[in-house]
Amino acid sequence: MIGVDISVDGLESALKQIGAFDSLPDGVVGAVFSGGAYGPSGRYEQYVQSAQHQAAVHQGRWQTDEDVAAKRADDVRNEFAQMVRTIASGGRVSVRSAVGRALKIIYDDMIVYPPPPAGSRYVRTGELRSSYRYETKV
């Protein structure tokens, strides 16, 4: 599985190959991940968007899980900071909703496809995009 997790301090990090959502480490409150994109040669999402396993043909064109985590770090921190400010001012907050909003920031970026290369005959099926989802643990 590839994707991005969000820990209790609001910082994201790239997920390693962890196998299942339930096996996320303690302190992780949610994750955006691919449940598996399949093509004629089997599962392929890790070769497209995993920073650790990205195939050379995709490098420089497809963003990786680590690229998205780095790009959206401030947005996720801001979501958590707003939650803390609301609590500090006596307001009520749904932690689940705040985590969900932070995860959606990551999810919306992970499902963006790059433009196809000039002259490409490859037909995009949408399989990779539709394989992504996000879940909270709170």
mmCIF file of N, CA and C in Angstrom:
data_model
loop_
_atom_site.group_PDB
_atom_site.id
_atom_site.type_symbol
_atom_site.label_atom_id
_atom_site.label_comp_id
_atom_site.label_asym_id
_atom_site.label_seq_id
_atom_site.Cartn_x
_atom_site.Cartn_y
_atom_site.Cartn_z
ATOM 1 N N MET A 1 0.854 -1.161 0.000
ATOM 2 C CA MET A 1 0.000 0.000 0.000
ATOM 3 C C MET A 1 0.903 1.229 0.000
ATOM 4 N N ILE A 2 0.535 2.230 -0.783
ATOM 5 C CA ILE A 2 1.265 3.488 -0.736
ATOM 6 C C ILE A 2 0.304 4.587 -0.363
ATOM 7 N N GLY A 3 0.837 5.698 0.067
ATOM 8 C CA GLY A 3 -0.003 6.830 0.398
ATOM 9 C C GLY A 3 0.660 7.711 1.418
ATOM 10 N N VAL A 4 -0.138 8.471 2.134
ATOM 11 C CA VAL A 4 0.366 9.433 3.111
ATOM 12 C C VAL A 4 -0.421 9.256 4.390
ATOM 13 N N ASP A 5 0.297 9.226 5.527
ATOM 14 C CA ASP A 5 -0.393 9.156 6.810
ATOM 15 C C ASP A 5 -0.300 10.501 7.505
ATOM 16 N N ILE A 6 -1.171 10.726 8.460
ATOM 17 C CA ILE A 6 -1.151 11.945 9.270
ATOM 18 C C ILE A 6 -1.054 11.513 10.717
ATOM 19 N N SER A 7 -0.029 12.007 11.402
ATOM 20 C CA SER A 7 0.189 11.630 12.795
ATOM 21 C C SER A 7 -0.486 12.632 13.723
ATOM 22 N N VAL A 8 -0.475 12.341 15.009
ATOM 23 C CA VAL A 8 -1.188 13.173 15.965
ATOM 24 C C VAL A 8 -0.654 14.590 16.035
ATOM 25 N N ASP A 9 0.576 14.828 15.618
ATOM 26 C CA ASP A 9 1.095 16.196 15.638
ATOM 27 C C ASP A 9 0.765 16.950 14.350
ATOM 28 N N GLY A 10 0.027 16.334 13.448
ATOM 29 C CA GLY A 10 -0.425 17.003 12.240
ATOM 30 C C GLY A 10 0.573 16.999 11.101
ATOM 31 N N LEU A 11 1.686 16.337 11.249
ATOM 32 C CA LEU A 11 2.682 16.280 10.191
ATOM 33 C C LEU A 11 2.482 15.001 9.399
ATOM 34 N N GLU A 12 2.640 15.101 8.096
ATOM 35 C CA GLU A 12 2.498 13.900 7.284
ATOM 36 C C GLU A 12 3.852 13.291 6.983
ATOM 37 N N SER A 13 3.829 12.042 6.683
ATOM 38 C CA SER A 13 5.047 11.366 6.234
ATOM 39 C C SER A 13 4.634 10.322 5.217
ATOM 40 N N ALA A 14 5.536 9.960 4.365
ATOM 41 C CA ALA A 14 5.211 8.949 3.362
ATOM 42 C C ALA A 14 5.073 7.600 4.041
ATOM 43 N N LEU A 15 4.052 6.877 3.676
ATOM 44 C CA LEU A 15 3.877 5.524 4.200
ATOM 45 C C LEU A 15 4.865 4.590 3.521
ATOM 46 N N LYS A 16 5.334 3.659 4.252
ATOM 47 C CA LYS A 16 6.141 2.584 3.673
ATOM 48 C C LYS A 16 5.164 1.474 3.286
ATOM 49 N N GLN A 17 5.638 0.427 2.735
ATOM 50 C CA GLN A 17 4.760 -0.687 2.395
ATOM 51 C C GLN A 17 4.274 -1.297 3.710
ATOM 52 N N ILE A 18 3.033 -1.033 4.097
ATOM 53 C CA ILE A 18 2.573 -1.475 5.410
ATOM 54 C C ILE A 18 1.557 -2.606 5.350
ATOM 55 N N GLY A 19 0.982 -2.865 4.204
ATOM 56 C CA GLY A 19 0.117 -4.022 4.087
ATOM 57 C C GLY A 19 -1.352 -3.764 4.343
ATOM 58 N N ALA A 20 -1.708 -3.091 5.428
ATOM 59 C CA ALA A 20 -3.118 -2.884 5.736
ATOM 60 C C ALA A 20 -3.305 -1.631 6.576
ATOM 61 N N PHE A 21 -4.436 -0.998 6.393
ATOM 62 C CA PHE A 21 -4.737 0.225 7.140
ATOM 63 C C PHE A 21 -4.689 -0.027 8.644
ATOM 64 N N ASP A 22 -5.163 -1.166 9.094
ATOM 65 C CA ASP A 22 -5.194 -1.472 10.527
ATOM 66 C C ASP A 22 -3.803 -1.566 11.151
ATOM 67 N N SER A 23 -2.786 -1.723 10.324
ATOM 68 C CA SER A 23 -1.444 -1.864 10.874
ATOM 69 C C SER A 23 -0.679 -0.547 10.923
ATOM 70 N N LEU A 24 -1.381 0.566 10.776
ATOM 71 C CA LEU A 24 -0.707 1.860 10.897
ATOM 72 C C LEU A 24 -0.136 2.004 12.293
ATOM 73 N N PRO A 25 1.006 2.665 12.423
ATOM 74 C CA PRO A 25 1.646 2.791 13.736
ATOM 75 C C PRO A 25 0.814 3.608 14.724
ATOM 76 N N ASP A 26 1.083 3.411 16.018
ATOM 77 C CA ASP A 26 0.430 4.208 17.051
ATOM 78 C C ASP A 26 0.720 5.677 16.791
ATOM 79 N N GLY A 27 -0.242 6.536 17.076
ATOM 80 C CA GLY A 27 -0.064 7.964 16.883
ATOM 81 C C GLY A 27 -0.536 8.450 15.529
ATOM 82 N N VAL A 28 -0.784 7.543 14.598
ATOM 83 C CA VAL A 28 -1.292 7.920 13.287
ATOM 84 C C VAL A 28 -2.810 7.973 13.376
ATOM 85 N N VAL A 29 -3.391 9.100 12.982
ATOM 86 C CA VAL A 29 -4.828 9.285 13.131
ATOM 87 C C VAL A 29 -5.605 9.076 11.840
ATOM 88 N N GLY A 30 -4.907 8.871 10.739
ATOM 89 C CA GLY A 30 -5.581 8.619 9.480
ATOM 90 C C GLY A 30 -4.585 8.472 8.353
ATOM 91 N N ALA A 31 -5.080 8.045 7.193
ATOM 92 C CA ALA A 31 -4.189 7.852 6.053
ATOM 93 C C ALA A 31 -4.953 7.976 4.745
ATOM 94 N N VAL A 32 -4.236 8.415 3.728
ATOM 95 C CA VAL A 32 -4.696 8.379 2.343
ATOM 96 C C VAL A 32 -3.884 7.272 1.702
ATOM 97 N N PHE A 33 -4.539 6.354 1.033
ATOM 98 C CA PHE A 33 -3.796 5.224 0.491
ATOM 99 C C PHE A 33 -4.487 4.636 -0.723
ATOM 100 N N SER A 34 -3.704 3.903 -1.489
ATOM 101 C CA SER A 34 -4.230 3.172 -2.629
ATOM 102 C C SER A 34 -4.534 1.763 -2.174
ATOM 103 N N GLY A 35 -5.732 1.333 -2.425
ATOM 104 C CA GLY A 35 -6.109 -0.032 -2.097
ATOM 105 C C GLY A 35 -5.650 -1.028 -3.142
ATOM 106 N N GLY A 36 -5.010 -0.540 -4.189
ATOM 107 C CA GLY A 36 -4.486 -1.424 -5.235
ATOM 108 C C GLY A 36 -5.032 -1.069 -6.599
ATOM 109 N N ALA A 37 -4.147 -0.676 -7.486
ATOM 110 C CA ALA A 37 -4.501 -0.439 -8.879
ATOM 111 C C ALA A 37 -3.898 -1.576 -9.685
ATOM 112 N N TYR A 38 -4.716 -2.212 -10.504
ATOM 113 C CA TYR A 38 -4.286 -3.408 -11.222
ATOM 114 C C TYR A 38 -4.321 -3.189 -12.728
ATOM 115 N N GLY A 39 -3.295 -3.673 -13.381
ATOM 116 C CA GLY A 39 -3.207 -3.645 -14.835
ATOM 117 C C GLY A 39 -2.910 -5.044 -15.338
ATOM 118 N N PRO A 40 -2.601 -5.177 -16.627
ATOM 119 C CA PRO A 40 -2.330 -6.498 -17.199
ATOM 120 C C PRO A 40 -1.180 -7.235 -16.508
ATOM 121 N N SER A 41 -0.239 -6.487 -15.915
ATOM 122 C CA SER A 41 0.910 -7.127 -15.267
ATOM 123 C C SER A 41 0.769 -7.209 -13.749
ATOM 124 N N GLY A 42 -0.414 -6.925 -13.222
ATOM 125 C CA GLY A 42 -0.634 -6.986 -11.784
ATOM 126 C C GLY A 42 -0.732 -5.602 -11.154
ATOM 127 N N ARG A 43 -0.501 -5.563 -9.851
ATOM 128 C CA ARG A 43 -0.576 -4.294 -9.105
ATOM 129 C C ARG A 43 0.529 -3.358 -9.553
ATOM 130 N N TYR A 44 0.179 -2.078 -9.750
ATOM 131 C CA TYR A 44 1.201 -1.178 -10.258
ATOM 132 C C TYR A 44 1.305 0.170 -9.568
ATOM 133 N N GLU A 45 0.455 0.495 -8.606
ATOM 134 C CA GLU A 45 0.473 1.849 -8.034
ATOM 135 C C GLU A 45 1.818 2.232 -7.434
ATOM 136 N N GLN A 46 2.509 1.272 -6.839
ATOM 137 C CA GLN A 46 3.795 1.593 -6.220
ATOM 138 C C GLN A 46 4.828 2.005 -7.267
ATOM 139 N N TYR A 47 4.709 1.511 -8.484
ATOM 140 C CA TYR A 47 5.672 1.858 -9.533
ATOM 141 C C TYR A 47 5.373 3.216 -10.166
ATOM 142 N N VAL A 48 4.205 3.762 -9.842
ATOM 143 C CA VAL A 48 3.818 5.063 -10.374
ATOM 144 C C VAL A 48 3.995 6.162 -9.334
ATOM 145 N N GLN A 49 3.504 5.960 -8.104
ATOM 146 C CA GLN A 49 3.480 7.054 -7.141
ATOM 147 C C GLN A 49 4.214 6.808 -5.829
ATOM 148 N N SER A 50 4.911 5.722 -5.667
ATOM 149 C CA SER A 50 5.693 5.492 -4.459
ATOM 150 C C SER A 50 7.097 6.053 -4.647
ATOM 151 N N ALA A 51 7.528 6.924 -3.752
ATOM 152 C CA ALA A 51 8.871 7.495 -3.847
ATOM 153 C C ALA A 51 9.933 6.398 -3.769
ATOM 154 N N GLN A 52 9.656 5.349 -3.030
ATOM 155 C CA GLN A 52 10.631 4.263 -2.864
ATOM 156 C C GLN A 52 10.732 3.337 -4.076
ATOM 157 N N HIS A 53 9.628 3.178 -4.804
ATOM 158 C CA HIS A 53 9.592 2.160 -5.847
ATOM 159 C C HIS A 53 9.236 2.695 -7.230
ATOM 160 N N GLN A 54 9.181 3.983 -7.400
ATOM 161 C CA GLN A 54 8.732 4.551 -8.671
ATOM 162 C C GLN A 54 9.638 4.115 -9.829
ATOM 163 N N ALA A 55 9.012 3.624 -10.878
ATOM 164 C CA ALA A 55 9.752 3.191 -12.063
ATOM 165 C C ALA A 55 10.346 4.406 -12.769
ATOM 166 N N ALA A 56 11.487 4.196 -13.393
ATOM 167 C CA ALA A 56 12.196 5.289 -14.067
ATOM 168 C C ALA A 56 11.309 5.989 -15.101
ATOM 169 N N VAL A 57 10.463 5.257 -15.770
ATOM 170 C CA VAL A 57 9.603 5.837 -16.803
ATOM 171 C C VAL A 57 8.636 6.883 -16.223
ATOM 172 N N HIS A 58 8.317 6.778 -14.939
ATOM 173 C CA HIS A 58 7.378 7.713 -14.307
ATOM 174 C C HIS A 58 8.073 8.859 -13.575
ATOM 175 N N GLN A 59 9.358 8.733 -13.321
ATOM 176 C CA GLN A 59 10.079 9.751 -12.551
ATOM 177 C C GLN A 59 10.084 11.083 -13.284
ATOM 178 N N GLY A 60 9.778 12.134 -12.529
ATOM 179 C CA GLY A 60 9.745 13.466 -13.100
ATOM 180 C C GLY A 60 8.414 13.833 -13.728
ATOM 181 N N ARG A 61 7.541 12.863 -13.934
ATOM 182 C CA ARG A 61 6.215 13.146 -14.485
ATOM 183 C C ARG A 61 5.124 12.944 -13.433
ATOM 184 N N TRP A 62 5.185 11.833 -12.724
ATOM 185 C CA TRP A 62 4.176 11.527 -11.714
ATOM 186 C C TRP A 62 4.687 11.959 -10.345
ATOM 187 N N GLN A 63 3.850 12.673 -9.610
ATOM 188 C CA GLN A 63 4.228 13.021 -8.239
ATOM 189 C C GLN A 63 4.179 11.766 -7.376
ATOM 190 N N THR A 64 5.033 11.746 -6.371
ATOM 191 C CA THR A 64 5.074 10.592 -5.468
ATOM 192 C C THR A 64 4.345 10.929 -4.167
ATOM 193 N N ASP A 65 4.169 9.906 -3.340
ATOM 194 C CA ASP A 65 3.566 10.113 -2.032
ATOM 195 C C ASP A 65 4.366 11.137 -1.230
ATOM 196 N N GLU A 66 5.693 11.072 -1.302
ATOM 197 C CA GLU A 66 6.525 12.019 -0.565
ATOM 198 C C GLU A 66 6.410 13.439 -1.131
ATOM 199 N N ASP A 67 6.265 13.564 -2.453
ATOM 200 C CA ASP A 67 6.069 14.885 -3.059
ATOM 201 C C ASP A 67 4.799 15.541 -2.516
ATOM 202 N N VAL A 68 3.716 14.772 -2.476
ATOM 203 C CA VAL A 68 2.439 15.312 -2.002
ATOM 204 C C VAL A 68 2.524 15.665 -0.519
ATOM 205 N N ALA A 69 3.158 14.799 0.274
ATOM 206 C CA ALA A 69 3.300 15.074 1.706
ATOM 207 C C ALA A 69 4.055 16.379 1.922
ATOM 208 N N ALA A 70 5.121 16.574 1.189
ATOM 209 C CA ALA A 70 5.915 17.800 1.347
ATOM 210 C C ALA A 70 5.141 19.027 0.865
ATOM 211 N N LYS A 71 4.457 18.881 -0.261
ATOM 212 C CA LYS A 71 3.724 20.006 -0.842
ATOM 213 C C LYS A 71 2.565 20.460 0.038
ATOM 214 N N ARG A 72 1.915 19.525 0.697
ATOM 215 C CA ARG A 72 0.711 19.840 1.482
ATOM 216 C C ARG A 72 0.943 19.933 2.985
ATOM 217 N N ALA A 73 2.184 19.844 3.432
ATOM 218 C CA ALA A 73 2.491 19.869 4.871
ATOM 219 C C ALA A 73 1.919 21.104 5.560
ATOM 220 N N ASP A 74 2.109 22.279 4.974
ATOM 221 C CA ASP A 74 1.601 23.505 5.607
ATOM 222 C C ASP A 74 0.083 23.516 5.678
ATOM 223 N N ASP A 75 -0.587 23.035 4.643
ATOM 224 C CA ASP A 75 -2.055 22.990 4.655
ATOM 225 C C ASP A 75 -2.577 22.087 5.761
ATOM 226 N N VAL A 76 -1.919 20.932 5.942
ATOM 227 C CA VAL A 76 -2.331 20.001 6.989
ATOM 228 C C VAL A 76 -2.036 20.600 8.367
ATOM 229 N N ARG A 77 -0.865 21.191 8.534
ATOM 230 C CA ARG A 77 -0.543 21.854 9.810
ATOM 231 C C ARG A 77 -1.566 22.936 10.126
ATOM 232 N N ASN A 78 -1.964 23.704 9.121
ATOM 233 C CA ASN A 78 -2.951 24.762 9.337
ATOM 234 C C ASN A 78 -4.297 24.200 9.781
ATOM 235 N N GLU A 79 -4.680 23.074 9.228
ATOM 236 C CA GLU A 79 -5.951 22.432 9.632
ATOM 237 C C GLU A 79 -5.904 22.053 11.106
ATOM 238 N N PHE A 80 -4.791 21.479 11.537
ATOM 239 C CA PHE A 80 -4.643 21.097 12.939
ATOM 240 C C PHE A 80 -4.497 22.319 13.837
ATOM 241 N N ALA A 81 -3.804 23.347 13.373
ATOM 242 C CA ALA A 81 -3.643 24.571 14.157
ATOM 243 C C ALA A 81 -5.000 25.229 14.387
ATOM 244 N N GLN A 82 -5.852 25.221 13.370
ATOM 245 C CA GLN A 82 -7.197 25.785 13.516
ATOM 246 C C GLN A 82 -7.986 25.010 14.554
ATOM 247 N N MET A 83 -7.848 23.701 14.562
ATOM 248 C CA MET A 83 -8.540 22.874 15.545
ATOM 249 C C MET A 83 -8.074 23.242 16.952
ATOM 250 N N VAL A 84 -6.779 23.399 17.145
ATOM 251 C CA VAL A 84 -6.232 23.753 18.456
ATOM 252 C C VAL A 84 -6.704 25.152 18.874
ATOM 253 N N ARG A 85 -6.706 26.113 17.938
ATOM 254 C CA ARG A 85 -7.181 27.471 18.263
ATOM 255 C C ARG A 85 -8.647 27.459 18.697
ATOM 256 N N THR A 86 -9.442 26.664 18.013
ATOM 257 C CA THR A 86 -10.859 26.571 18.368
ATOM 258 C C THR A 86 -11.026 26.009 19.767
ATOM 259 N N ILE A 87 -10.296 24.954 20.085
ATOM 260 C CA ILE A 87 -10.356 24.351 21.420
ATOM 261 C C ILE A 87 -9.866 25.344 22.468
ATOM 262 N N ALA A 88 -8.757 26.029 22.171
ATOM 263 C CA ALA A 88 -8.178 26.989 23.125
ATOM 264 C C ALA A 88 -9.115 28.153 23.418
ATOM 265 N N SER A 89 -9.952 28.487 22.453
ATOM 266 C CA SER A 89 -10.882 29.596 22.660
ATOM 267 C C SER A 89 -12.208 29.126 23.256
ATOM 268 N N GLY A 90 -12.261 27.861 23.678
ATOM 269 C CA GLY A 90 -13.459 27.337 24.323
ATOM 270 C C GLY A 90 -14.452 26.701 23.378
ATOM 271 N N GLY A 91 -14.100 26.609 22.105
ATOM 272 C CA GLY A 91 -15.000 26.021 21.118
ATOM 273 C C GLY A 91 -14.963 24.504 21.143
ATOM 274 N N ARG A 92 -15.948 23.932 20.511
ATOM 275 C CA ARG A 92 -16.014 22.476 20.383
ATOM 276 C C ARG A 92 -15.551 22.081 18.989
ATOM 277 N N VAL A 93 -14.856 20.958 18.921
ATOM 278 C CA VAL A 93 -14.284 20.507 17.658
ATOM 279 C C VAL A 93 -14.503 19.012 17.515
ATOM 280 N N SER A 94 -14.846 18.605 16.316
ATOM 281 C CA SER A 94 -14.863 17.184 15.999
ATOM 282 C C SER A 94 -13.485 16.831 15.463
ATOM 283 N N VAL A 95 -12.729 16.072 16.242
ATOM 284 C CA VAL A 95 -11.387 15.668 15.816
ATOM 285 C C VAL A 95 -11.494 14.841 14.540
ATOM 286 N N ARG A 96 -12.479 13.970 14.488
ATOM 287 C CA ARG A 96 -12.677 13.145 13.290
ATOM 288 C C ARG A 96 -12.872 14.010 12.050
ATOM 289 N N SER A 97 -13.668 15.070 12.163
ATOM 290 C CA SER A 97 -13.892 15.962 11.019
ATOM 291 C C SER A 97 -12.622 16.710 10.636
ATOM 292 N N ALA A 98 -11.880 17.178 11.636
ATOM 293 C CA ALA A 98 -10.624 17.893 11.356
ATOM 294 C C ALA A 98 -9.623 16.976 10.666
ATOM 295 N N VAL A 99 -9.503 15.751 11.142
ATOM 296 C CA VAL A 99 -8.601 14.789 10.507
ATOM 297 C C VAL A 99 -9.087 14.491 9.092
ATOM 298 N N GLY A 100 -10.388 14.323 8.933
ATOM 299 C CA GLY A 100 -10.954 14.063 7.602
ATOM 300 C C GLY A 100 -10.656 15.184 6.620
ATOM 301 N N ARG A 101 -10.774 16.438 7.066
ATOM 302 C CA ARG A 101 -10.456 17.578 6.184
ATOM 303 C C ARG A 101 -8.979 17.570 5.804
ATOM 304 N N ALA A 102 -8.109 17.273 6.758
ATOM 305 C CA ALA A 102 -6.672 17.210 6.475
ATOM 306 C C ALA A 102 -6.371 16.082 5.485
ATOM 307 N N LEU A 103 -7.009 14.932 5.659
ATOM 308 C CA LEU A 103 -6.801 13.815 4.747
ATOM 309 C C LEU A 103 -7.296 14.135 3.338
ATOM 310 N N LYS A 104 -8.416 14.849 3.258
ATOM 311 C CA LYS A 104 -8.963 15.210 1.942
ATOM 312 C C LYS A 104 -8.002 16.123 1.189
ATOM 313 N N ILE A 105 -7.272 16.983 1.891
ATOM 314 C CA ILE A 105 -6.265 17.839 1.256
ATOM 315 C C ILE A 105 -5.235 16.960 0.533
ATOM 316 N N ILE A 106 -4.779 15.921 1.220
ATOM 317 C CA ILE A 106 -3.795 15.000 0.641
ATOM 318 C C ILE A 106 -4.422 14.190 -0.496
ATOM 319 N N TYR A 107 -5.600 13.638 -0.246
ATOM 320 C CA TYR A 107 -6.301 12.809 -1.231
ATOM 321 C C TYR A 107 -6.507 13.566 -2.544
ATOM 322 N N ASP A 108 -6.987 14.799 -2.447
ATOM 323 C CA ASP A 108 -7.262 15.579 -3.654
ATOM 324 C C ASP A 108 -6.015 15.762 -4.509
ATOM 325 N N ASP A 109 -4.852 15.803 -3.874
ATOM 326 C CA ASP A 109 -3.603 15.942 -4.618
ATOM 327 C C ASP A 109 -3.098 14.600 -5.155
ATOM 328 N N MET A 110 -3.270 13.533 -4.405
ATOM 329 C CA MET A 110 -2.775 12.218 -4.839
ATOM 330 C C MET A 110 -3.480 11.732 -6.106
ATOM 331 N N ILE A 111 -4.724 12.134 -6.319
ATOM 332 C CA ILE A 111 -5.471 11.596 -7.468
ATOM 333 C C ILE A 111 -5.301 12.422 -8.747
ATOM 334 N N VAL A 112 -4.438 13.440 -8.721
ATOM 335 C CA VAL A 112 -4.204 14.265 -9.904
ATOM 336 C C VAL A 112 -3.254 13.545 -10.846
ATOM 337 N N TYR A 113 -3.682 13.374 -12.073
ATOM 338 C CA TYR A 113 -2.831 12.752 -13.095
ATOM 339 C C TYR A 113 -2.045 13.840 -13.819
ATOM 340 N N PRO A 114 -0.795 13.561 -14.187
ATOM 341 C CA PRO A 114 -0.044 14.521 -14.996
ATOM 342 C C PRO A 114 -0.561 14.487 -16.432
ATOM 343 N N PRO A 115 -0.267 15.526 -17.204
ATOM 344 C CA PRO A 115 -0.666 15.468 -18.615
ATOM 345 C C PRO A 115 0.048 14.309 -19.316
ATOM 346 N N PRO A 116 -0.613 13.664 -20.278
ATOM 347 C CA PRO A 116 0.059 12.567 -20.980
ATOM 348 C C PRO A 116 1.221 13.112 -21.821
ATOM 349 N N PRO A 117 2.261 12.325 -21.961
ATOM 350 C CA PRO A 117 3.377 12.777 -22.793
ATOM 351 C C PRO A 117 2.948 12.914 -24.251
ATOM 352 N N ALA A 118 3.590 13.815 -24.953
ATOM 353 C CA ALA A 118 3.280 14.015 -26.372
ATOM 354 C C ALA A 118 3.447 12.704 -27.137
ATOM 355 N N GLY A 119 2.471 12.407 -27.949
ATOM 356 C CA GLY A 119 2.539 11.211 -28.781
ATOM 357 C C GLY A 119 2.217 9.909 -28.071
ATOM 358 N N SER A 120 1.835 9.990 -26.794
ATOM 359 C CA SER A 120 1.544 8.765 -26.052
ATOM 360 C C SER A 120 0.271 8.106 -26.567
ATOM 361 N N ARG A 121 0.323 6.792 -26.707
ATOM 362 C CA ARG A 121 -0.858 6.030 -27.111
ATOM 363 C C ARG A 121 -1.491 5.320 -25.923
ATOM 364 N N TYR A 122 -0.902 5.531 -24.741
ATOM 365 C CA TYR A 122 -1.399 4.891 -23.532
ATOM 366 C C TYR A 122 -2.754 5.481 -23.152
ATOM 367 N N VAL A 123 -3.724 4.630 -22.927
ATOM 368 C CA VAL A 123 -5.058 5.071 -22.529
ATOM 369 C C VAL A 123 -5.158 4.973 -21.014
ATOM 370 N N ARG A 124 -5.460 6.085 -20.387
ATOM 371 C CA ARG A 124 -5.613 6.087 -18.921
ATOM 372 C C ARG A 124 -6.996 5.564 -18.565
ATOM 373 N N THR A 125 -7.004 4.568 -17.717
ATOM 374 C CA THR A 125 -8.257 3.907 -17.366
ATOM 375 C C THR A 125 -8.939 4.532 -16.153
ATOM 376 N N GLY A 126 -8.198 5.312 -15.372
ATOM 377 C CA GLY A 126 -8.748 5.843 -14.136
ATOM 378 C C GLY A 126 -8.596 4.884 -12.971
ATOM 379 N N GLU A 127 -7.999 3.718 -13.228
ATOM 380 C CA GLU A 127 -7.823 2.694 -12.193
ATOM 381 C C GLU A 127 -7.017 3.220 -11.005
ATOM 382 N N LEU A 128 -5.918 3.926 -11.279
ATOM 383 C CA LEU A 128 -5.084 4.441 -10.193
ATOM 384 C C LEU A 128 -5.859 5.459 -9.368
ATOM 385 N N ARG A 129 -6.492 6.408 -10.037
ATOM 386 C CA ARG A 129 -7.262 7.438 -9.335
ATOM 387 C C ARG A 129 -8.348 6.813 -8.468
ATOM 388 N N SER A 130 -9.057 5.854 -9.008
ATOM 389 C CA SER A 130 -10.172 5.267 -8.256
ATOM 390 C C SER A 130 -9.704 4.328 -7.147
ATOM 391 N N SER A 131 -8.420 3.975 -7.134
ATOM 392 C CA SER A 131 -7.921 3.082 -6.086
ATOM 393 C C SER A 131 -7.654 3.815 -4.771
ATOM 394 N N TYR A 132 -7.572 5.151 -4.822
ATOM 395 C CA TYR A 132 -7.259 5.913 -3.614
ATOM 396 C C TYR A 132 -8.485 6.156 -2.755
ATOM 397 N N ARG A 133 -8.263 6.130 -1.455
ATOM 398 C CA ARG A 133 -9.300 6.490 -0.489
ATOM 399 C C ARG A 133 -8.615 7.011 0.762
ATOM 400 N N TYR A 134 -9.399 7.549 1.667
ATOM 401 C CA TYR A 134 -8.826 7.994 2.934
ATOM 402 C C TYR A 134 -9.722 7.571 4.073
ATOM 403 N N GLU A 135 -9.085 7.282 5.204
ATOM 404 C CA GLU A 135 -9.795 6.803 6.386
ATOM 405 C C GLU A 135 -9.170 7.407 7.631
ATOM 406 N N THR A 136 -10.001 7.637 8.623
ATOM 407 C CA THR A 136 -9.513 8.121 9.912
ATOM 408 C C THR A 136 -9.496 6.973 10.909
ATOM 409 N N LYS A 137 -8.639 7.085 11.907
ATOM 410 C CA LYS A 137 -8.590 6.093 12.990
ATOM 411 C C LYS A 137 -9.180 6.664 14.271
ATOM 412 N N VAL A 138 -9.722 7.875 14.209
ATOM 413 C CA VAL A 138 -10.279 8.504 15.415
ATOM 414 C C VAL A 138 -11.780 8.539 15.345
#
